[in-house]
mmCIF file with all atom_site columns, C-alpha atoms in Angstrom:
data_model
loop_
_atom_site.group_PDB
_atom_site.id
_atom_site.type_symbol
_atom_site.label_atom_id
_atom_site.label_alt_id
_atom_site.label_comp_id
_atom_site.label_asym_id
_atom_site.label_entity_id
_atom_site.label_seq_id
_atom_site.pdbx_PDB_ins_code
_atom_site.Cartn_x
_atom_site.Cartn_y
_atom_site.Cartn_z
_atom_site.occupancy
_atom_site.B_iso_or_equiv
_atom_site.pdbx_formal_charge
_atom_site.auth_seq_id
_atom_site.auth_comp_id
_atom_site.auth_asym_id
_atom_site.auth_atom_id
_atom_site.pdbx_PDB_model_num
ATOM 1   C CA . UNK A 1 1   ? -1.732  -23.873 13.087  1.00 96.00 ? 1   UNK A CA 1
ATOM 2   C CA . UNK A 1 2   ? 1.382   -22.718 11.289  1.00 97.00 ? 2   UNK A CA 1
ATOM 3   C CA . UNK A 1 3   ? 1.786   -19.002 10.654  1.00 98.00 ? 3   UNK A CA 1
ATOM 4   C CA . UNK A 1 4   ? 4.588   -17.193 8.859   1.00 98.00 ? 4   UNK A CA 1
ATOM 5   C CA . UNK A 1 5   ? 5.645   -13.725 9.955   1.00 98.00 ? 5   UNK A CA 1
ATOM 6   C CA . UNK A 1 6   ? 7.156   -11.722 7.109   1.00 98.00 ? 6   UNK A CA 1
ATOM 7   C CA . UNK A 1 7   ? 9.331   -8.785  8.123   1.00 97.00 ? 7   UNK A CA 1
ATOM 8   C CA . UNK A 1 8   ? 9.376   -5.951  5.613   1.00 96.00 ? 8   UNK A CA 1
ATOM 9   C CA . UNK A 1 9   ? 12.675  -4.678  6.961   1.00 95.00 ? 9   UNK A CA 1
ATOM 10  C CA . UNK A 1 10  ? 16.201  -5.533  5.884   1.00 93.00 ? 10  UNK A CA 1
ATOM 11  C CA . UNK A 1 11  ? 17.820  -4.101  9.054   1.00 92.00 ? 11  UNK A CA 1
ATOM 12  C CA . UNK A 1 12  ? 19.666  -6.515  11.346  1.00 88.00 ? 12  UNK A CA 1
ATOM 13  C CA . UNK A 1 13  ? 18.152  -4.930  14.488  1.00 89.00 ? 13  UNK A CA 1
ATOM 14  C CA . UNK A 1 14  ? 14.751  -4.353  12.898  1.00 94.00 ? 14  UNK A CA 1
ATOM 15  C CA . UNK A 1 15  ? 11.903  -3.242  15.121  1.00 96.00 ? 15  UNK A CA 1
ATOM 16  C CA . UNK A 1 16  ? 9.481   -5.094  12.831  1.00 96.00 ? 16  UNK A CA 1
ATOM 17  C CA . UNK A 1 17  ? 11.430  -8.339  12.969  1.00 97.00 ? 17  UNK A CA 1
ATOM 18  C CA . UNK A 1 18  ? 11.691  -7.961  16.747  1.00 97.00 ? 18  UNK A CA 1
ATOM 19  C CA . UNK A 1 19  ? 7.917   -7.501  16.983  1.00 98.00 ? 19  UNK A CA 1
ATOM 20  C CA . UNK A 1 20  ? 7.374   -10.714 15.022  1.00 98.00 ? 20  UNK A CA 1
ATOM 21  C CA . UNK A 1 21  ? 9.875   -12.563 17.242  1.00 98.00 ? 21  UNK A CA 1
ATOM 22  C CA . UNK A 1 22  ? 8.115   -11.204 20.330  1.00 98.00 ? 22  UNK A CA 1
ATOM 23  C CA . UNK A 1 23  ? 4.800   -12.524 18.979  1.00 98.00 ? 23  UNK A CA 1
ATOM 24  C CA . UNK A 1 24  ? 6.545   -15.831 18.367  1.00 98.00 ? 24  UNK A CA 1
ATOM 25  C CA . UNK A 1 25  ? 7.607   -15.880 22.034  1.00 97.00 ? 25  UNK A CA 1
ATOM 26  C CA . UNK A 1 26  ? 4.060   -15.341 23.374  1.00 97.00 ? 26  UNK A CA 1
ATOM 27  C CA . UNK A 1 27  ? 2.235   -17.527 20.843  1.00 98.00 ? 27  UNK A CA 1
ATOM 28  C CA . UNK A 1 28  ? -0.030  -20.163 22.390  1.00 96.00 ? 28  UNK A CA 1
ATOM 29  C CA . UNK A 1 29  ? 1.268   -23.748 22.085  1.00 95.00 ? 29  UNK A CA 1
ATOM 30  C CA . UNK A 1 30  ? -1.211  -24.616 19.336  1.00 96.00 ? 30  UNK A CA 1
ATOM 31  C CA . UNK A 1 31  ? 0.106   -21.765 17.145  1.00 98.00 ? 31  UNK A CA 1
ATOM 32  C CA . UNK A 1 32  ? 3.528   -22.008 15.536  1.00 98.00 ? 32  UNK A CA 1
ATOM 33  C CA . UNK A 1 33  ? 4.855   -18.700 14.239  1.00 98.00 ? 33  UNK A CA 1
ATOM 34  C CA . UNK A 1 34  ? 7.942   -18.830 12.037  1.00 98.00 ? 34  UNK A CA 1
ATOM 35  C CA . UNK A 1 35  ? 9.641   -15.560 11.105  1.00 98.00 ? 35  UNK A CA 1
ATOM 36  C CA . UNK A 1 36  ? 11.044  -14.831 7.652   1.00 97.00 ? 36  UNK A CA 1
ATOM 37  C CA . UNK A 1 37  ? 13.539  -11.978 7.949   1.00 96.00 ? 37  UNK A CA 1
ATOM 38  C CA . UNK A 1 38  ? 15.554  -12.407 4.764   1.00 96.00 ? 38  UNK A CA 1
ATOM 39  C CA . UNK A 1 39  ? 13.730  -10.330 2.154   1.00 96.00 ? 39  UNK A CA 1
ATOM 40  C CA . UNK A 1 40  ? 17.030  -8.549  1.505   1.00 95.00 ? 40  UNK A CA 1
ATOM 41  C CA . UNK A 1 41  ? 18.429  -11.829 0.142   1.00 96.00 ? 41  UNK A CA 1
ATOM 42  C CA . UNK A 1 42  ? 15.783  -12.102 -2.563  1.00 97.00 ? 42  UNK A CA 1
ATOM 43  C CA . UNK A 1 43  ? 16.916  -11.013 -6.035  1.00 97.00 ? 43  UNK A CA 1
ATOM 44  C CA . UNK A 1 44  ? 14.931  -8.331  -7.811  1.00 97.00 ? 44  UNK A CA 1
ATOM 45  C CA . UNK A 1 45  ? 11.801  -9.866  -9.312  1.00 96.00 ? 45  UNK A CA 1
ATOM 46  C CA . UNK A 1 46  ? 11.921  -10.560 -13.035 1.00 95.00 ? 46  UNK A CA 1
ATOM 47  C CA . UNK A 1 47  ? 9.523   -12.685 -15.063 1.00 94.00 ? 47  UNK A CA 1
ATOM 48  C CA . UNK A 1 48  ? 12.649  -14.013 -16.790 1.00 95.00 ? 48  UNK A CA 1
ATOM 49  C CA . UNK A 1 49  ? 13.592  -15.719 -13.499 1.00 94.00 ? 49  UNK A CA 1
ATOM 50  C CA . UNK A 1 50  ? 10.332  -17.593 -13.011 1.00 91.00 ? 50  UNK A CA 1
ATOM 51  C CA . UNK A 1 51  ? 9.798   -21.322 -13.432 1.00 90.00 ? 51  UNK A CA 1
ATOM 52  C CA . UNK A 1 52  ? 12.948  -23.409 -13.847 1.00 93.00 ? 52  UNK A CA 1
ATOM 53  C CA . UNK A 1 53  ? 15.096  -20.260 -13.506 1.00 95.00 ? 53  UNK A CA 1
ATOM 54  C CA . UNK A 1 54  ? 13.678  -19.304 -10.081 1.00 95.00 ? 54  UNK A CA 1
ATOM 55  C CA . UNK A 1 55  ? 16.623  -18.580 -7.753  1.00 96.00 ? 55  UNK A CA 1
ATOM 56  C CA . UNK A 1 56  ? 17.024  -20.917 -4.722  1.00 97.00 ? 56  UNK A CA 1
ATOM 57  C CA . UNK A 1 57  ? 16.389  -18.102 -2.184  1.00 97.00 ? 57  UNK A CA 1
ATOM 58  C CA . UNK A 1 58  ? 13.075  -17.345 -3.877  1.00 96.00 ? 58  UNK A CA 1
ATOM 59  C CA . UNK A 1 59  ? 12.144  -21.036 -4.047  1.00 95.00 ? 59  UNK A CA 1
ATOM 60  C CA . UNK A 1 60  ? 12.740  -21.331 -0.276  1.00 96.00 ? 60  UNK A CA 1
ATOM 61  C CA . UNK A 1 61  ? 10.668  -18.207 0.399   1.00 97.00 ? 61  UNK A CA 1
ATOM 62  C CA . UNK A 1 62  ? 7.783   -19.406 -1.763  1.00 96.00 ? 62  UNK A CA 1
ATOM 63  C CA . UNK A 1 63  ? 7.861   -22.878 -0.138  1.00 95.00 ? 63  UNK A CA 1
ATOM 64  C CA . UNK A 1 64  ? 7.571   -21.217 3.292   1.00 96.00 ? 64  UNK A CA 1
ATOM 65  C CA . UNK A 1 65  ? 4.569   -19.179 2.193   1.00 96.00 ? 65  UNK A CA 1
ATOM 66  C CA . UNK A 1 66  ? 2.942   -22.215 0.580   1.00 94.00 ? 66  UNK A CA 1
ATOM 67  C CA . UNK A 1 67  ? 3.431   -24.342 3.721   1.00 95.00 ? 67  UNK A CA 1
ATOM 68  C CA . UNK A 1 68  ? 1.913   -21.868 6.188   1.00 97.00 ? 68  UNK A CA 1
ATOM 69  C CA . UNK A 1 69  ? -1.746  -21.486 7.080   1.00 97.00 ? 69  UNK A CA 1
ATOM 70  C CA . UNK A 1 70  ? -1.528  -17.690 7.182   1.00 97.00 ? 70  UNK A CA 1
ATOM 71  C CA . UNK A 1 71  ? 0.840   -14.742 6.758   1.00 98.00 ? 71  UNK A CA 1
ATOM 72  C CA . UNK A 1 72  ? 1.475   -11.935 9.228   1.00 98.00 ? 72  UNK A CA 1
ATOM 73  C CA . UNK A 1 73  ? 3.265   -8.925  7.756   1.00 98.00 ? 73  UNK A CA 1
ATOM 74  C CA . UNK A 1 74  ? 5.169   -6.298  9.713   1.00 98.00 ? 74  UNK A CA 1
ATOM 75  C CA . UNK A 1 75  ? 6.837   -3.449  7.858   1.00 96.00 ? 75  UNK A CA 1
ATOM 76  C CA . UNK A 1 76  ? 8.430   -0.063  8.327   1.00 94.00 ? 76  UNK A CA 1
ATOM 77  C CA . UNK A 1 77  ? 7.358   2.925   6.263   1.00 92.00 ? 77  UNK A CA 1
ATOM 78  C CA . UNK A 1 78  ? 9.863   4.259   3.747   1.00 91.00 ? 78  UNK A CA 1
ATOM 79  C CA . UNK A 1 79  ? 9.030   7.598   2.139   1.00 91.00 ? 79  UNK A CA 1
ATOM 80  C CA . UNK A 1 80  ? 5.356   7.150   3.083   1.00 91.00 ? 80  UNK A CA 1
ATOM 81  C CA . UNK A 1 81  ? 5.136   3.812   1.258   1.00 94.00 ? 81  UNK A CA 1
ATOM 82  C CA . UNK A 1 82  ? 6.087   0.134   1.216   1.00 96.00 ? 82  UNK A CA 1
ATOM 83  C CA . UNK A 1 83  ? 9.837   -0.561  1.403   1.00 96.00 ? 83  UNK A CA 1
ATOM 84  C CA . UNK A 1 84  ? 11.315  -1.823  -1.859  1.00 95.00 ? 84  UNK A CA 1
ATOM 85  C CA . UNK A 1 85  ? 12.387  -5.156  -0.365  1.00 96.00 ? 85  UNK A CA 1
ATOM 86  C CA . UNK A 1 86  ? 8.867   -5.971  0.809   1.00 97.00 ? 86  UNK A CA 1
ATOM 87  C CA . UNK A 1 87  ? 7.350   -4.928  -2.513  1.00 96.00 ? 87  UNK A CA 1
ATOM 88  C CA . UNK A 1 88  ? 9.892   -7.158  -4.256  1.00 96.00 ? 88  UNK A CA 1
ATOM 89  C CA . UNK A 1 89  ? 8.938   -10.124 -2.026  1.00 96.00 ? 89  UNK A CA 1
ATOM 90  C CA . UNK A 1 90  ? 5.264   -9.505  -2.785  1.00 96.00 ? 90  UNK A CA 1
ATOM 91  C CA . UNK A 1 91  ? 6.064   -9.377  -6.511  1.00 95.00 ? 91  UNK A CA 1
ATOM 92  C CA . UNK A 1 92  ? 7.651   -12.845 -6.258  1.00 95.00 ? 92  UNK A CA 1
ATOM 93  C CA . UNK A 1 93  ? 4.515   -14.149 -4.517  1.00 94.00 ? 93  UNK A CA 1
ATOM 94  C CA . UNK A 1 94  ? 2.155   -12.660 -7.083  1.00 91.00 ? 94  UNK A CA 1
ATOM 95  C CA . UNK A 1 95  ? 3.883   -14.647 -9.788  1.00 79.00 ? 95  UNK A CA 1
ATOM 96  C CA . UNK A 1 96  ? 2.696   -17.847 -8.063  1.00 84.00 ? 96  UNK A CA 1
ATOM 97  C CA . UNK A 1 97  ? -0.752  -19.027 -7.032  1.00 81.00 ? 97  UNK A CA 1
ATOM 98  C CA . UNK A 1 98  ? 0.301   -19.618 -3.406  1.00 80.00 ? 98  UNK A CA 1
ATOM 99  C CA . UNK A 1 99  ? -0.774  -16.232 -2.073  1.00 88.00 ? 99  UNK A CA 1
ATOM 100 C CA . UNK A 1 100 ? -4.169  -15.836 -3.779  1.00 88.00 ? 100 UNK A CA 1
ATOM 101 C CA . UNK A 1 101 ? -6.205  -17.550 -1.030  1.00 90.00 ? 101 UNK A CA 1
ATOM 102 C CA . UNK A 1 102 ? -3.658  -17.133 1.777   1.00 95.00 ? 102 UNK A CA 1
ATOM 103 C CA . UNK A 1 103 ? -5.078  -15.482 4.913   1.00 97.00 ? 103 UNK A CA 1
ATOM 104 C CA . UNK A 1 104 ? -3.067  -12.335 5.683   1.00 97.00 ? 104 UNK A CA 1
ATOM 105 C CA . UNK A 1 105 ? -3.042  -9.927  8.628   1.00 98.00 ? 105 UNK A CA 1
ATOM 106 C CA . UNK A 1 106 ? -0.868  -6.990  9.640   1.00 98.00 ? 106 UNK A CA 1
ATOM 107 C CA . UNK A 1 107 ? 1.067   -5.988  12.715  1.00 98.00 ? 107 UNK A CA 1
ATOM 108 C CA . UNK A 1 108 ? 2.781   -2.630  13.077  1.00 97.00 ? 108 UNK A CA 1
ATOM 109 C CA . UNK A 1 109 ? 5.575   -1.506  15.394  1.00 96.00 ? 109 UNK A CA 1
ATOM 110 C CA . UNK A 1 110 ? 4.972   2.241   15.276  1.00 94.00 ? 110 UNK A CA 1
ATOM 111 C CA . UNK A 1 111 ? 2.442   4.914   16.134  1.00 93.00 ? 111 UNK A CA 1
ATOM 112 C CA . UNK A 1 112 ? 3.072   6.370   12.667  1.00 93.00 ? 112 UNK A CA 1
ATOM 113 C CA . UNK A 1 113 ? 3.231   4.855   9.194   1.00 94.00 ? 113 UNK A CA 1
ATOM 114 C CA . UNK A 1 114 ? -0.435  5.116   8.281   1.00 95.00 ? 114 UNK A CA 1
ATOM 115 C CA . UNK A 1 115 ? 0.367   6.080   4.677   1.00 95.00 ? 115 UNK A CA 1
ATOM 116 C CA . UNK A 1 116 ? 2.385   2.885   4.199   1.00 96.00 ? 116 UNK A CA 1
ATOM 117 C CA . UNK A 1 117 ? -0.322  0.824   5.910   1.00 97.00 ? 117 UNK A CA 1
ATOM 118 C CA . UNK A 1 118 ? -2.959  2.262   3.575   1.00 97.00 ? 118 UNK A CA 1
ATOM 119 C CA . UNK A 1 119 ? -0.883  1.373   0.496   1.00 96.00 ? 119 UNK A CA 1
ATOM 120 C CA . UNK A 1 120 ? -0.022  -2.071  1.894   1.00 97.00 ? 120 UNK A CA 1
ATOM 121 C CA . UNK A 1 121 ? -3.682  -2.797  2.620   1.00 97.00 ? 121 UNK A CA 1
ATOM 122 C CA . UNK A 1 122 ? -4.560  -1.995  -1.006  1.00 96.00 ? 122 UNK A CA 1
ATOM 123 C CA . UNK A 1 123 ? -1.778  -4.256  -2.295  1.00 95.00 ? 123 UNK A CA 1
ATOM 124 C CA . UNK A 1 124 ? -2.706  -7.131  0.023   1.00 96.00 ? 124 UNK A CA 1
ATOM 125 C CA . UNK A 1 125 ? -6.417  -6.870  -0.792  1.00 94.00 ? 125 UNK A CA 1
ATOM 126 C CA . UNK A 1 126 ? -5.410  -7.075  -4.455  1.00 93.00 ? 126 UNK A CA 1
ATOM 127 C CA . UNK A 1 127 ? -3.221  -10.172 -4.163  1.00 92.00 ? 127 UNK A CA 1
ATOM 128 C CA . UNK A 1 128 ? -5.232  -12.232 -1.654  1.00 92.00 ? 128 UNK A CA 1
ATOM 129 C CA . UNK A 1 129 ? -8.923  -12.927 -1.378  1.00 91.00 ? 129 UNK A CA 1
ATOM 130 C CA . UNK A 1 130 ? -8.308  -13.570 2.342   1.00 95.00 ? 130 UNK A CA 1
ATOM 131 C CA . UNK A 1 131 ? -6.549  -10.426 3.514   1.00 96.00 ? 131 UNK A CA 1
ATOM 132 C CA . UNK A 1 132 ? -8.359  -9.270  6.648   1.00 96.00 ? 132 UNK A CA 1
ATOM 133 C CA . UNK A 1 133 ? -7.669  -5.593  7.445   1.00 96.00 ? 133 UNK A CA 1
ATOM 134 C CA . UNK A 1 134 ? -9.715  -5.843  10.642  1.00 97.00 ? 134 UNK A CA 1
ATOM 135 C CA . UNK A 1 135 ? -7.272  -8.269  12.282  1.00 98.00 ? 135 UNK A CA 1
ATOM 136 C CA . UNK A 1 136 ? -4.510  -5.858  13.230  1.00 98.00 ? 136 UNK A CA 1
ATOM 137 C CA . UNK A 1 137 ? -2.027  -5.532  16.099  1.00 98.00 ? 137 UNK A CA 1
ATOM 138 C CA . UNK A 1 138 ? -0.103  -2.324  16.762  1.00 97.00 ? 138 UNK A CA 1
ATOM 139 C CA . UNK A 1 139 ? 2.335   -1.195  19.414  1.00 96.00 ? 139 UNK A CA 1
ATOM 140 C CA . UNK A 1 140 ? 4.541   1.892   19.405  1.00 95.00 ? 140 UNK A CA 1
ATOM 141 C CA . UNK A 1 141 ? 8.009   0.369   19.698  1.00 96.00 ? 141 UNK A CA 1
ATOM 142 C CA . UNK A 1 142 ? 10.249  2.948   18.012  1.00 92.00 ? 142 UNK A CA 1
ATOM 143 C CA . UNK A 1 143 ? 13.717  3.324   19.527  1.00 92.00 ? 143 UNK A CA 1
ATOM 144 C CA . UNK A 1 144 ? 13.394  0.053   21.447  1.00 96.00 ? 144 UNK A CA 1
ATOM 145 C CA . UNK A 1 145 ? 15.999  -2.690  21.258  1.00 95.00 ? 145 UNK A CA 1
ATOM 146 C CA . UNK A 1 146 ? 14.948  -6.159  20.069  1.00 95.00 ? 146 UNK A CA 1
ATOM 147 C CA . UNK A 1 147 ? 15.304  -7.466  23.656  1.00 96.00 ? 147 UNK A CA 1
ATOM 148 C CA . UNK A 1 148 ? 13.258  -4.525  24.937  1.00 97.00 ? 148 UNK A CA 1
ATOM 149 C CA . UNK A 1 149 ? 10.529  -5.279  22.415  1.00 97.00 ? 149 UNK A CA 1
ATOM 150 C CA . UNK A 1 150 ? 10.309  -8.881  23.620  1.00 96.00 ? 150 UNK A CA 1
ATOM 151 C CA . UNK A 1 151 ? 9.895   -7.576  27.178  1.00 97.00 ? 151 UNK A CA 1
ATOM 152 C CA . UNK A 1 152 ? 7.287   -4.970  26.178  1.00 97.00 ? 152 UNK A CA 1
ATOM 153 C CA . UNK A 1 153 ? 5.183   -7.469  24.221  1.00 98.00 ? 153 UNK A CA 1
ATOM 154 C CA . UNK A 1 154 ? 5.570   -10.058 26.974  1.00 96.00 ? 154 UNK A CA 1
ATOM 155 C CA . UNK A 1 155 ? 4.301   -7.717  29.702  1.00 96.00 ? 155 UNK A CA 1
ATOM 156 C CA . UNK A 1 156 ? 0.633   -7.301  30.639  1.00 92.00 ? 156 UNK A CA 1
ATOM 157 C CA . UNK A 1 157 ? -1.624  -6.071  29.027  1.00 96.00 ? 157 UNK A CA 1
ATOM 158 C CA . UNK A 1 158 ? 0.384   -6.281  25.765  1.00 97.00 ? 158 UNK A CA 1
ATOM 159 C CA . UNK A 1 159 ? 0.859   -10.033 26.152  1.00 97.00 ? 159 UNK A CA 1
ATOM 160 C CA . UNK A 1 160 ? -2.889  -10.578 26.347  1.00 97.00 ? 160 UNK A CA 1
ATOM 161 C CA . UNK A 1 161 ? -3.488  -8.316  23.325  1.00 98.00 ? 161 UNK A CA 1
ATOM 162 C CA . UNK A 1 162 ? -0.774  -10.128 21.345  1.00 98.00 ? 162 UNK A CA 1
ATOM 163 C CA . UNK A 1 163 ? -2.171  -13.571 22.192  1.00 98.00 ? 163 UNK A CA 1
ATOM 164 C CA . UNK A 1 164 ? -5.687  -12.399 21.343  1.00 98.00 ? 164 UNK A CA 1
ATOM 165 C CA . UNK A 1 165 ? -4.439  -11.127 17.981  1.00 98.00 ? 165 UNK A CA 1
ATOM 166 C CA . UNK A 1 166 ? -2.740  -14.476 17.235  1.00 98.00 ? 166 UNK A CA 1
ATOM 167 C CA . UNK A 1 167 ? -5.756  -16.522 18.330  1.00 98.00 ? 167 UNK A CA 1
ATOM 168 C CA . UNK A 1 168 ? -8.146  -14.327 16.315  1.00 98.00 ? 168 UNK A CA 1
ATOM 169 C CA . UNK A 1 169 ? -5.986  -14.660 13.220  1.00 98.00 ? 169 UNK A CA 1
ATOM 170 C CA . UNK A 1 170 ? -5.593  -18.430 13.706  1.00 98.00 ? 170 UNK A CA 1
ATOM 171 C CA . UNK A 1 171 ? -9.391  -18.763 13.963  1.00 97.00 ? 171 UNK A CA 1
ATOM 172 C CA . UNK A 1 172 ? -9.745  -16.731 10.753  1.00 97.00 ? 172 UNK A CA 1
ATOM 173 C CA . UNK A 1 173 ? -7.225  -19.025 9.024   1.00 97.00 ? 173 UNK A CA 1
ATOM 174 C CA . UNK A 1 174 ? -9.143  -22.124 10.159  1.00 95.00 ? 174 UNK A CA 1
ATOM 175 C CA . UNK A 1 175 ? -12.428 -20.615 8.981   1.00 94.00 ? 175 UNK A CA 1
ATOM 176 C CA . UNK A 1 176 ? -10.967 -19.752 5.578   1.00 88.00 ? 176 UNK A CA 1
ATOM 177 C CA . UNK A 1 177 ? -9.508  -23.275 5.224   1.00 86.00 ? 177 UNK A CA 1
ATOM 178 C CA . UNK A 1 178 ? -12.985 -24.742 5.850   1.00 81.00 ? 178 UNK A CA 1
ATOM 179 C CA . UNK A 1 179 ? -14.429 -22.499 3.131   1.00 72.00 ? 179 UNK A CA 1
ATOM 180 C CA . UNK A 1 180 ? -12.056 -23.756 0.417   1.00 67.00 ? 180 UNK A CA 1
ATOM 181 C CA . UNK A 1 181 ? -13.686 -25.965 -2.200  1.00 59.00 ? 181 UNK A CA 1
ATOM 182 C CA . UNK A 1 182 ? -12.638 -29.616 -2.009  1.00 52.00 ? 182 UNK A CA 1
#
């Protein structure tokens, strides 16, 4: 099972990226979690840049999404909404067919941010028939260093909760793959 974690942050020491990396560290052997943390390198979406004109960074991003069995998104809240970089990445995905049936789940690295999560859930339910809002993992990790986040997620009972989240999402991805028409 190959999952792709998409960080909605452009910060070098992002709490959201660190949460995805911590999940990567505790993932069971049968689950591979890659982390995409370069949304800041994607050019602003424009229909004029689709097709043969698609920039290489976008092509790489789209290939990664296409190749995975499911997406896990982790994002900060900016002004009670989705950060511009994440919205831009989603816009690039919407212009392709690769995200329509892609299983998607959310993780969140804060005790706050519910406004952003509500907006993001609406967007994800719009772009994918397989967004599952019930599969959700949340830890309050504000003001923690990336190394501290790895330790927090790796400690009991967080490790068990993180592994359960990953296994539940992987099972959902397998189930959705079996439901696809041949």
